[in-house]
Amino acid sequence: MKKILFLILTTFFFINSNGQTTEGMFIELHILASAKLNNTAKEFERKLTESSSNDTILKYIDRYSQVIEETIPLYKGNNQLKKTSLKEPFNDVSELLTDILNNNYVLLGKIVNNELSETEIKSASNQLVNKNKFISQFIGQITFNIFGAIVKDRPKGSSNDKQYSKLTQKETEKIKTIIVQLFGDRIKQSDVSKMENGYEMSANILYQGLNLEWEYEKN
């Protein structure tokens, strides 16, 4: 079984059986997937930028593509997801990941079919890195909608100065801890423009949002 799909299914079962809210469960899974995508994308960018070996370029295009393929099922087609306001932003993430995947396959096919010279492959590899990195930034922007999905309507008669979360305080703190563990302390900084790609941006935006003052579910 593919590693990431196994991780998602295993984590899904554990979290769901542990009484976590549906929104909290999917946001935690999103963070796990983003961390894997972040690490793989950085490796992909470094190898394609530095290497002139066709075998190396093929290897890391394929590796990044596999991780994306294994991750996309998290973002669409899940019945529990369809019942939440995360459905639309998660679907948007899946479409962007599909765009990156398609970009990878185009160059992969051209290299395998010997359609490009070595010079053209190097140029196309750099273009692919820049194109995919640009697309990933929109995942960061979509995270504002993911964040918005955890905001709960204010109870009648409550203060307009307070904001209410669909998450519990316990799971909020857990998710923040996971973000720092996977992305490091630099993810806490408030300047999102310093994030290296859209996956880091997404984790940063969620951390900053969860770190605000909230009124929480009592369970």
Tab-separated table of N, CA and C in Angstrom, residues 37 44 61 64-65 68 93-106 128 131-137 139 199:
chain	number	residue	atom	x	y	z
A	37	LEU	N	4.519	16.998	1.430
A	37	LEU	CA	4.628	17.708	0.156
A	37	LEU	C	5.732	18.762	0.211
A	44	PHE	N	12.745	18.080	-4.741
A	44	PHE	CA	12.490	18.150	-6.182
A	44	PHE	C	13.125	19.401	-6.776
A	61	ILE	N	11.221	13.995	-10.425
A	61	ILE	CA	9.898	14.327	-10.957
A	61	ILE	C	8.924	13.217	-10.575
A	64	TYR	N	8.101	13.258	-6.693
A	64	TYR	CA	7.156	14.321	-6.347
A	64	TYR	C	5.753	13.952	-6.841
A	65	SER	N	5.687	13.408	-8.045
A	65	SER	CA	4.399	13.022	-8.620
A	65	SER	C	3.720	11.933	-7.793
A	68	ILE	N	2.179	13.401	-4.655
A	68	ILE	CA	0.944	14.119	-4.979
A	68	ILE	C	-0.201	13.140	-5.234
A	93	VAL	N	-7.676	22.659	-3.342
A	93	VAL	CA	-6.308	22.156	-3.153
A	93	VAL	C	-6.061	20.973	-4.079
A	94	SER	N	-7.038	20.072	-4.187
A	94	SER	CA	-6.855	18.894	-5.038
A	94	SER	C	-6.673	19.304	-6.500
A	95	GLU	N	-7.363	20.345	-6.937
A	95	GLU	CA	-7.228	20.806	-8.322
A	95	GLU	C	-5.847	21.407	-8.574
A	96	LEU	N	-5.323	22.135	-7.609
A	96	LEU	CA	-3.984	22.706	-7.761
A	96	LEU	C	-2.919	21.616	-7.766
A	97	LEU	N	-3.085	20.633	-6.891
A	97	LEU	CA	-2.143	19.512	-6.887
A	97	LEU	C	-2.194	18.753	-8.214
A	98	THR	N	-3.397	18.641	-8.770
A	98	THR	CA	-3.542	17.982	-10.074
A	98	THR	C	-2.834	18.777	-11.170
A	99	ASP	N	-2.890	20.103	-11.091
A	99	ASP	CA	-2.175	20.942	-12.059
A	99	ASP	C	-0.665	20.694	-11.981
A	100	ILE	N	-0.140	20.628	-10.759
A	100	ILE	CA	1.288	20.360	-10.579
A	100	ILE	C	1.630	18.981	-11.130
A	101	LEU	N	0.780	18.014	-10.831
A	101	LEU	CA	0.994	16.647	-11.304
A	101	LEU	C	1.025	16.601	-12.835
A	102	ASN	N	0.099	17.297	-13.462
A	102	ASN	CA	0.053	17.315	-14.922
A	102	ASN	C	1.302	17.972	-15.515
A	103	ASN	N	1.761	19.044	-14.877
A	103	ASN	CA	3.005	19.687	-15.324
A	103	ASN	C	4.168	18.694	-15.284
A	104	ASN	N	4.236	17.946	-14.200
A	104	ASN	CA	5.306	16.955	-14.058
A	104	ASN	C	5.243	15.906	-15.165
A	105	TYR	N	4.027	15.426	-15.443
A	105	TYR	CA	3.868	14.361	-16.429
A	105	TYR	C	4.227	14.823	-17.842
A	106	VAL	N	3.972	16.101	-18.131
A	106	VAL	CA	4.305	16.624	-19.459
A	106	VAL	C	5.812	16.542	-19.694
A	128	LEU	N	9.881	24.143	-14.976
A	128	LEU	CA	8.936	23.319	-14.217
A	128	LEU	C	8.992	23.649	-12.729
A	131	LYS	N	7.250	27.005	-12.254
A	131	LYS	CA	5.809	26.901	-12.502
A	131	LYS	C	5.108	26.208	-11.332
A	132	ASN	N	5.679	25.097	-10.869
A	132	ASN	CA	5.059	24.360	-9.772
A	132	ASN	C	5.098	25.135	-8.464
A	133	LYS	N	6.190	25.843	-8.242
A	133	LYS	CA	6.302	26.641	-7.020
A	133	LYS	C	5.261	27.757	-7.017
A	134	PHE	N	5.041	28.352	-8.178
A	134	PHE	CA	4.037	29.408	-8.310
A	134	PHE	C	2.641	28.857	-8.014
A	135	ILE	N	2.323	27.701	-8.576
A	135	ILE	CA	1.006	27.093	-8.345
A	135	ILE	C	0.810	26.767	-6.869
A	136	SER	N	1.859	26.262	-6.225
A	136	SER	CA	1.735	25.874	-4.816
A	136	SER	C	1.394	27.061	-3.924
A	137	GLN	N	1.781	28.270	-4.349
A	137	GLN	CA	1.477	29.449	-3.537
A	137	GLN	C	-0.030	29.669	-3.396
A	139	ILE	N	-2.130	27.349	-2.941
A	139	ILE	CA	-2.567	26.488	-1.839
A	139	ILE	C	-2.479	27.255	-0.531
A	199	TYR	N	3.066	25.128	0.607
A	199	TYR	CA	2.828	24.162	1.685
A	199	TYR	C	3.229	24.759	3.032
